[in-house]
Short mmCIF file of C-alpha atoms in Angstrom, two decimals:
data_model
loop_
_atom_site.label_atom_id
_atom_site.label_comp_id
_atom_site.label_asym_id
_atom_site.label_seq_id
_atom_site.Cartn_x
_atom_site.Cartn_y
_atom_site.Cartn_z
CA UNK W 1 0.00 0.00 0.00
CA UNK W 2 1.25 3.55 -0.82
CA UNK W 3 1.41 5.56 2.26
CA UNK W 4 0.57 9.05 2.42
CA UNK W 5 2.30 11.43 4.28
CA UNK W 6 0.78 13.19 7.33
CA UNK W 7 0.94 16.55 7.86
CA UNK W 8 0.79 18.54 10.96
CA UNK W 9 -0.50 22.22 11.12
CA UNK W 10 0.74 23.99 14.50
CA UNK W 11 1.13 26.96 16.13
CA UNK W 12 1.48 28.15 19.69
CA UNK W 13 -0.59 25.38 21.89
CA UNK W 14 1.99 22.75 23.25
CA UNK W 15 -0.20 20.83 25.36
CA UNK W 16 -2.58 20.35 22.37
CA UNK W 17 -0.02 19.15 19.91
CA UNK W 18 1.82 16.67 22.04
CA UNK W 19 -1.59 15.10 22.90
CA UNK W 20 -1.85 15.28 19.06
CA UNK W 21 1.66 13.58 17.83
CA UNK W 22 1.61 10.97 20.85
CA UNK W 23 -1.60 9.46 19.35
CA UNK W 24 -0.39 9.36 16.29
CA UNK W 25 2.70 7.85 16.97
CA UNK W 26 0.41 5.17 18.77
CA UNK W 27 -1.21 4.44 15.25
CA UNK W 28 -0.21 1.06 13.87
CA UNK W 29 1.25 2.76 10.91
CA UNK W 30 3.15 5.53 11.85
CA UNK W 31 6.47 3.92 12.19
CA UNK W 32 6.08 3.30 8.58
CA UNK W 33 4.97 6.63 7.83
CA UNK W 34 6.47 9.96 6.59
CA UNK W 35 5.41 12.99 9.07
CA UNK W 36 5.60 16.78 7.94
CA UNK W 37 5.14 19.11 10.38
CA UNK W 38 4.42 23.07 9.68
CA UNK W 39 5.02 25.80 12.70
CA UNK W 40 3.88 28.86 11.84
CA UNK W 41 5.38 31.89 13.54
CA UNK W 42 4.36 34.60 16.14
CA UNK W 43 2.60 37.56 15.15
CA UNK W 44 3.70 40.80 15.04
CA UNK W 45 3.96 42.46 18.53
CA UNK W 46 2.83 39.20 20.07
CA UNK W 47 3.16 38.85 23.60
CA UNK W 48 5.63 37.27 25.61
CA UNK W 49 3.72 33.85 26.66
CA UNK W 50 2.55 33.51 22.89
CA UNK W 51 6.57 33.64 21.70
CA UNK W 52 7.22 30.53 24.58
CA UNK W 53 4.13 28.47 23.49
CA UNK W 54 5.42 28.63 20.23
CA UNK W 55 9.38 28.25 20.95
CA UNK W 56 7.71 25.43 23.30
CA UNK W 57 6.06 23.84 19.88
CA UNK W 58 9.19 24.18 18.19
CA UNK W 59 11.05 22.37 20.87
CA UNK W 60 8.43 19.48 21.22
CA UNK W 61 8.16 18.45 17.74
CA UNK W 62 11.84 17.94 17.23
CA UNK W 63 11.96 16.28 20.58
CA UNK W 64 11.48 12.60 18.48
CA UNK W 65 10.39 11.59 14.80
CA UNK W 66 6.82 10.61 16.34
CA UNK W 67 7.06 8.52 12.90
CA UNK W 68 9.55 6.49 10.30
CA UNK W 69 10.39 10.10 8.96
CA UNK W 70 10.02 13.68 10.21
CA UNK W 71 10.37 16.73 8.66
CA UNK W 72 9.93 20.46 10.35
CA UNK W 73 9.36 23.96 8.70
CA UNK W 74 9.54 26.67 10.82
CA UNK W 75 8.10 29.74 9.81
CA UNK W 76 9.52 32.93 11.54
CA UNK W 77 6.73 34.72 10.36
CA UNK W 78 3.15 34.17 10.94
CA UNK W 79 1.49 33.12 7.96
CA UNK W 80 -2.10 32.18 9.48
CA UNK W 81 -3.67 28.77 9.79
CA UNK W 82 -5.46 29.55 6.13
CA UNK W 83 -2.57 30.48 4.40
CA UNK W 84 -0.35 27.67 6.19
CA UNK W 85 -2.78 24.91 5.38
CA UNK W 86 -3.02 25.94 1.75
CA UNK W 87 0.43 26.69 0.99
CA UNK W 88 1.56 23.06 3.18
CA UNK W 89 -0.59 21.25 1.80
CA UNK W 90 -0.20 22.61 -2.14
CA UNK W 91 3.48 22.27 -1.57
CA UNK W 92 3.58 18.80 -0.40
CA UNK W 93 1.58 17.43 -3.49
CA UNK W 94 3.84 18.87 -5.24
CA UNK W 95 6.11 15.81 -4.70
CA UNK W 96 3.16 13.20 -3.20
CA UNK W 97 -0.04 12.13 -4.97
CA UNK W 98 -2.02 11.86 -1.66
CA UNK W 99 -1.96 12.95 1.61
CA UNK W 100 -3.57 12.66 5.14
CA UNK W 101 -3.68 16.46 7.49
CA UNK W 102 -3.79 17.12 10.90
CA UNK W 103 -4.10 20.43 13.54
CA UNK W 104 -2.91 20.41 16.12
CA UNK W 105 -5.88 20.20 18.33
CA UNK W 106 -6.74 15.66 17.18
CA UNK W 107 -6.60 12.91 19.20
CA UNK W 108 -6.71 9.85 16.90
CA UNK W 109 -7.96 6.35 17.46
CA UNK W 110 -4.91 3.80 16.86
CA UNK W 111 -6.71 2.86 13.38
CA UNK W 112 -6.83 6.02 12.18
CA UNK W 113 -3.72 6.24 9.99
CA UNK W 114 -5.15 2.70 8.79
CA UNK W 115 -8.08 3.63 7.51
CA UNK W 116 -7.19 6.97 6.22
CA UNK W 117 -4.57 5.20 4.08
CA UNK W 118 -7.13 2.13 3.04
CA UNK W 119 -9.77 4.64 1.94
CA UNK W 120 -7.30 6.68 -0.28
CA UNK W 121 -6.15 3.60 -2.47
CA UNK W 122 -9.40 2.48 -2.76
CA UNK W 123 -10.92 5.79 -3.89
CA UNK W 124 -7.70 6.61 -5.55
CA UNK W 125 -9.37 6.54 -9.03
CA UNK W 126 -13.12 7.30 -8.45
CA UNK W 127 -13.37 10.79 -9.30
CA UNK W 128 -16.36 11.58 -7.58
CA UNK W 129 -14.45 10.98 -4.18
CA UNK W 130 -12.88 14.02 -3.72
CA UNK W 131 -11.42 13.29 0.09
CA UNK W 132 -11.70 10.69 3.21
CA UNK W 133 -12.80 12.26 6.72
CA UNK W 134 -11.32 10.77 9.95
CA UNK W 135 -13.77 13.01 12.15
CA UNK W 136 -17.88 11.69 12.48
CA UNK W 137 -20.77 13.29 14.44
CA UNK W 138 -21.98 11.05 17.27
CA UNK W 139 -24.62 9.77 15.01
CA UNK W 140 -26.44 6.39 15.32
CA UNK W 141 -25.29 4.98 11.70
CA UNK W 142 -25.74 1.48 11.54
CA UNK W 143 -22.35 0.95 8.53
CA UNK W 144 -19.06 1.21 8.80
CA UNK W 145 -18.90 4.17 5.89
CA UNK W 146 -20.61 6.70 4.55
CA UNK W 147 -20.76 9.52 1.96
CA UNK W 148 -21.48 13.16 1.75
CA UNK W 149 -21.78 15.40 -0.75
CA UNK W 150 -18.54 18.53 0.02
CA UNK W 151 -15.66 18.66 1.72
CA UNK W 152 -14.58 18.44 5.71
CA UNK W 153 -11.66 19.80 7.84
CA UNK W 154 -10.78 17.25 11.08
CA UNK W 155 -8.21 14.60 9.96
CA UNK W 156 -8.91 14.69 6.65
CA UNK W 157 -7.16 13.05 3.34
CA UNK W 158 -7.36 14.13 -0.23
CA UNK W 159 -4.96 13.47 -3.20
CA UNK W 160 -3.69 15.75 -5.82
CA UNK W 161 -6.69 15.46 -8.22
CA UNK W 162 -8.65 16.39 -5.76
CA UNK W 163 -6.91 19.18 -4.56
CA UNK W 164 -6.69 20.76 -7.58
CA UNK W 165 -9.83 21.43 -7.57
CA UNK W 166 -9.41 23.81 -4.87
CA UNK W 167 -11.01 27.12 -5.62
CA UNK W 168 -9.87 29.76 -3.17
CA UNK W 169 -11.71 32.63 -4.30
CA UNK W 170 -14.64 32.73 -1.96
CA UNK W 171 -16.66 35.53 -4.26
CA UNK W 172 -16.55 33.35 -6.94
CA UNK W 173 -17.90 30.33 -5.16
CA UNK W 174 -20.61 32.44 -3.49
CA UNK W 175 -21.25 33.07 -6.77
CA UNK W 176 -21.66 30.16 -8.09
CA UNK W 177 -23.96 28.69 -5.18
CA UNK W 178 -26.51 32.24 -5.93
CA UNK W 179 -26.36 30.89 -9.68
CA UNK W 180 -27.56 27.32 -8.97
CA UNK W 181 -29.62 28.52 -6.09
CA UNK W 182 -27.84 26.08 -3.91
CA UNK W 183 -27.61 28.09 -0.99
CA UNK W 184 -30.34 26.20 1.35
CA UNK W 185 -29.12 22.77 0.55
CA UNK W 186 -25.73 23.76 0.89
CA UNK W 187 -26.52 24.61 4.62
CA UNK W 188 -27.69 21.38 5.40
CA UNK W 189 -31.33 21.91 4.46
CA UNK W 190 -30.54 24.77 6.83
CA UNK W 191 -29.17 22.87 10.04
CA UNK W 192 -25.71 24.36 9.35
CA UNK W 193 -24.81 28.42 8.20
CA UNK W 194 -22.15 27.12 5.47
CA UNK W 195 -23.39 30.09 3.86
CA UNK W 196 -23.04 32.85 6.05
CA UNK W 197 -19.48 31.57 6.92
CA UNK W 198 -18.65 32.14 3.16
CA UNK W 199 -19.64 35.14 3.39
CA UNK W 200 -17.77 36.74 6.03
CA UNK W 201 -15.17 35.28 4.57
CA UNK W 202 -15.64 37.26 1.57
CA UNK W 203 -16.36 40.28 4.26
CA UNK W 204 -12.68 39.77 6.15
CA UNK W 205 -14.50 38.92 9.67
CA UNK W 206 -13.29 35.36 8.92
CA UNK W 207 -9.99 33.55 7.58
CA UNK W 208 -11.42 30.16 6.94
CA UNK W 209 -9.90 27.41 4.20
CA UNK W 210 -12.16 24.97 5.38
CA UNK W 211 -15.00 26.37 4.21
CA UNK W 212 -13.77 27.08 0.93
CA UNK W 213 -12.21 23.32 0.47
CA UNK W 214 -15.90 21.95 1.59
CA UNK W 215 -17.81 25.16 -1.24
CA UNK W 216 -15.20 24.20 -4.05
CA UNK W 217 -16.60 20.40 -3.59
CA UNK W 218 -20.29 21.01 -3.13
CA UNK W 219 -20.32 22.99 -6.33
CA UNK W 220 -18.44 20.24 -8.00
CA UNK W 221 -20.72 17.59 -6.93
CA UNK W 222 -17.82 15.49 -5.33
CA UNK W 223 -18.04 13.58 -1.82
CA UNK W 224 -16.33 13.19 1.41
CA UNK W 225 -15.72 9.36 3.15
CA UNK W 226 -16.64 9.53 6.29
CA UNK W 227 -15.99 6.48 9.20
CA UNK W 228 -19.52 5.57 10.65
CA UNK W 229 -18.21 6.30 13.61
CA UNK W 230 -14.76 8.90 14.74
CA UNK W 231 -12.11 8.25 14.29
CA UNK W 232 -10.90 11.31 15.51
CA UNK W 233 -11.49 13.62 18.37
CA UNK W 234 -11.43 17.09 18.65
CA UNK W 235 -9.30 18.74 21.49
CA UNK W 236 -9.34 22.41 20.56
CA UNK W 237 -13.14 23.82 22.17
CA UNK W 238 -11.48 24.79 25.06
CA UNK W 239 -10.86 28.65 23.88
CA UNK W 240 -7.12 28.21 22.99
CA UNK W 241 -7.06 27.76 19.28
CA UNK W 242 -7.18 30.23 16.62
CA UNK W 243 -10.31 28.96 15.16
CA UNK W 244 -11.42 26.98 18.21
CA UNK W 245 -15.05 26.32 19.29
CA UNK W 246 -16.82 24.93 22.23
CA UNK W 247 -20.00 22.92 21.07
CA UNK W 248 -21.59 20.38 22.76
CA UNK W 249 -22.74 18.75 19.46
CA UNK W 250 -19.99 17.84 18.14
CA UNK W 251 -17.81 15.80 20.79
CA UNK W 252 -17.47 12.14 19.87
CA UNK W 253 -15.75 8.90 21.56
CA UNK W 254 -13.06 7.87 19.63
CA UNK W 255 -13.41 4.35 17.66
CA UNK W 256 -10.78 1.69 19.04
CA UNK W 257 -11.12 -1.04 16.51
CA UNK W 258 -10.59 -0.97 12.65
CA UNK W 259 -12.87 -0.04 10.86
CA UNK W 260 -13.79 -2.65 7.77
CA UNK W 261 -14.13 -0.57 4.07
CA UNK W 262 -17.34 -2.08 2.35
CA UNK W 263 -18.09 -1.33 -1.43
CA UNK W 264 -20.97 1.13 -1.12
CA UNK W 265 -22.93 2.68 -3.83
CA UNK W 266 -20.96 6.08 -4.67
CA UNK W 267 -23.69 8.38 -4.06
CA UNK W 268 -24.50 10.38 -0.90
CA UNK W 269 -25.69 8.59 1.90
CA UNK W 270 -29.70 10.01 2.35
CA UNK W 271 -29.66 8.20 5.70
CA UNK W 272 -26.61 9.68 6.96
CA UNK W 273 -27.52 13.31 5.91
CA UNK W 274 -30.78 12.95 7.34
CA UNK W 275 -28.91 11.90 11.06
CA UNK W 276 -26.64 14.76 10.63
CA UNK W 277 -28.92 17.27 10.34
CA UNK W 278 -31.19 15.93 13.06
CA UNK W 279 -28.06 15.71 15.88
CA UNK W 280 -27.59 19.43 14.37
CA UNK W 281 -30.88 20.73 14.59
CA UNK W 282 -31.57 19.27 17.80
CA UNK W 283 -28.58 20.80 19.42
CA UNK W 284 -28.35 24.36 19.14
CA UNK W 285 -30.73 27.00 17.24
CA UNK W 286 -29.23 28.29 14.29
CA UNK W 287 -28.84 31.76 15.03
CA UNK W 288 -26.74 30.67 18.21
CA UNK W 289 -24.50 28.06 16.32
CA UNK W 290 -23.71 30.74 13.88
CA UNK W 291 -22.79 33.55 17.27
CA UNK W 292 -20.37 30.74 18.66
CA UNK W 293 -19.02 29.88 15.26
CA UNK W 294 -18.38 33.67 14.51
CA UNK W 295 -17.27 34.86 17.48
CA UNK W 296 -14.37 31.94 17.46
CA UNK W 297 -13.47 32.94 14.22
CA UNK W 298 -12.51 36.40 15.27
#
């Protein structure tokens, strides 16, 4: 099997990305596996405990290869988790056809690396697949997999196909979703304010990738793998990351046994979208879910 490499976003939250790296380095593959690890740098006039977390960051992840390979870039500058993300990850398949990325705010199940790596050979050459999720809602799906139409951000894997379809400019995708009146079902049937996130970040209030990886999928018609249930879990709603949030809806129990890849239809799963929006709707209204999402954006 062709590995992918992994790489690791980071920034200035130490305690975050050793719990990240030392359950990774617990995966059954990562002593076979090439890791990549981008720190970006401190701000201008940042304060002094924001230099040490960072310094800290740059210390830990040289501290052992965590996998069969490691390589670090340090930036001196700070380049901002958007810009870092795109530029890592569009430099990297430069050289790689495929690759699996991490923040630094994951803890992974020890079969994570596994089935990350499964899923991209097996969807290596279906072209509707654009990417393989590590991350699930708590939802009560009965299989092992799933798909959904767009993209997600929380251990994910794409390859270089699909990344090049990659559209960064979020006018242009707002665009298009006005054009093909897509705008309701592209919020979830309205569970979700995809929407509204794309545009503030047309607006400057928010620096998001993510939601212009997950826009330049929907309007391309291409779906996401996703593990029936997590394979990942998220760290980072405790108020110290960049783009952190704290909701209840989304925290998951991590998976601890592999997780089987079935042939399944390639179409979106209407049983899985229909859970999804239910454990959203249920949760939080959506004018609140959009104030917490904002406001953690800032």
């Amino acid at each position: 099997m062709n590995l992918a490499p992994i790489v690791l976003f980071t920034y200035n939250r130490p305690w975050h990305t050793a719990q990240t790296l030392r359950s990774l380095a617990d995966n059954l593959l990562s002593n076979e596996s090439e890791l990549i690890i981008y720190v970006d740098g401190p701000k201008p006039n940042a304060p002094e405990d924001n230099i040490k977390n960072i310094l800290l960051v740059r210390e830990l992840v040289q501290k052992q290869t965590w996998c069969k390979k490691l390589t670090v870039n340090i930036s001196t500058k700070n380049k901002g988790l958007s810009n870092s993300i795109i530029d890592g990850v569009s430099e990297t398949l430069k050289t790689y056809d495929r690759i699996i990325v991490l923040e630094d705010d994951m803890i992974l199940s020890p079969h994570f690396l596994e089935f990350m790596n499964e899923a991209l050979e097996k969807y290596q050459d279906i072209e509707n697949v654009i990417s393989i999720h590590g991350y699930c809602l708590p939802i009560d799906y009965p299989e092992p997999v799933f798909l959904l139409k767009g993209a997600d951000c929380w251990g994910w894997g794409t390859w270089r196909r699909g990344w090049d379809l990659f559209n960064p400019d979020s006018q242009l995708l707002m665009a298009q979703l006005k054009d093909k009146k897509l705008q309701y079902q592209f919020d979830l049937n309205g569970s979700y304010p995809y929407t509204k996130m794309l545009n503030y970040q047309i607006r400057g209030k928010v620096d998001s990738w993510a939601i212009r990886w997950h826009a330049s999928a929907y309007l391309q018609n291409k779906l996401t793998l996703y593990p029936g249930k997590s394979l990942v879990q998220n760290i980072g709603g405790d108020g110290s990351g960049t783009h952190s949030q704290n909701e209840e809806h989304t925290k998951t129990i991590l998976k601890t046994d592999k997780i089987i890849l079935k042939d399944i239809p390639v179409v979106e799963s209407c049983m899985a979208k229909k859970l999804i929006i239910e454990r959203l709707t249920r949760n939080l209204s959506l004018k609140n879910r959009f104030i917490k999402i904002i406001r953690a954006l800032r």
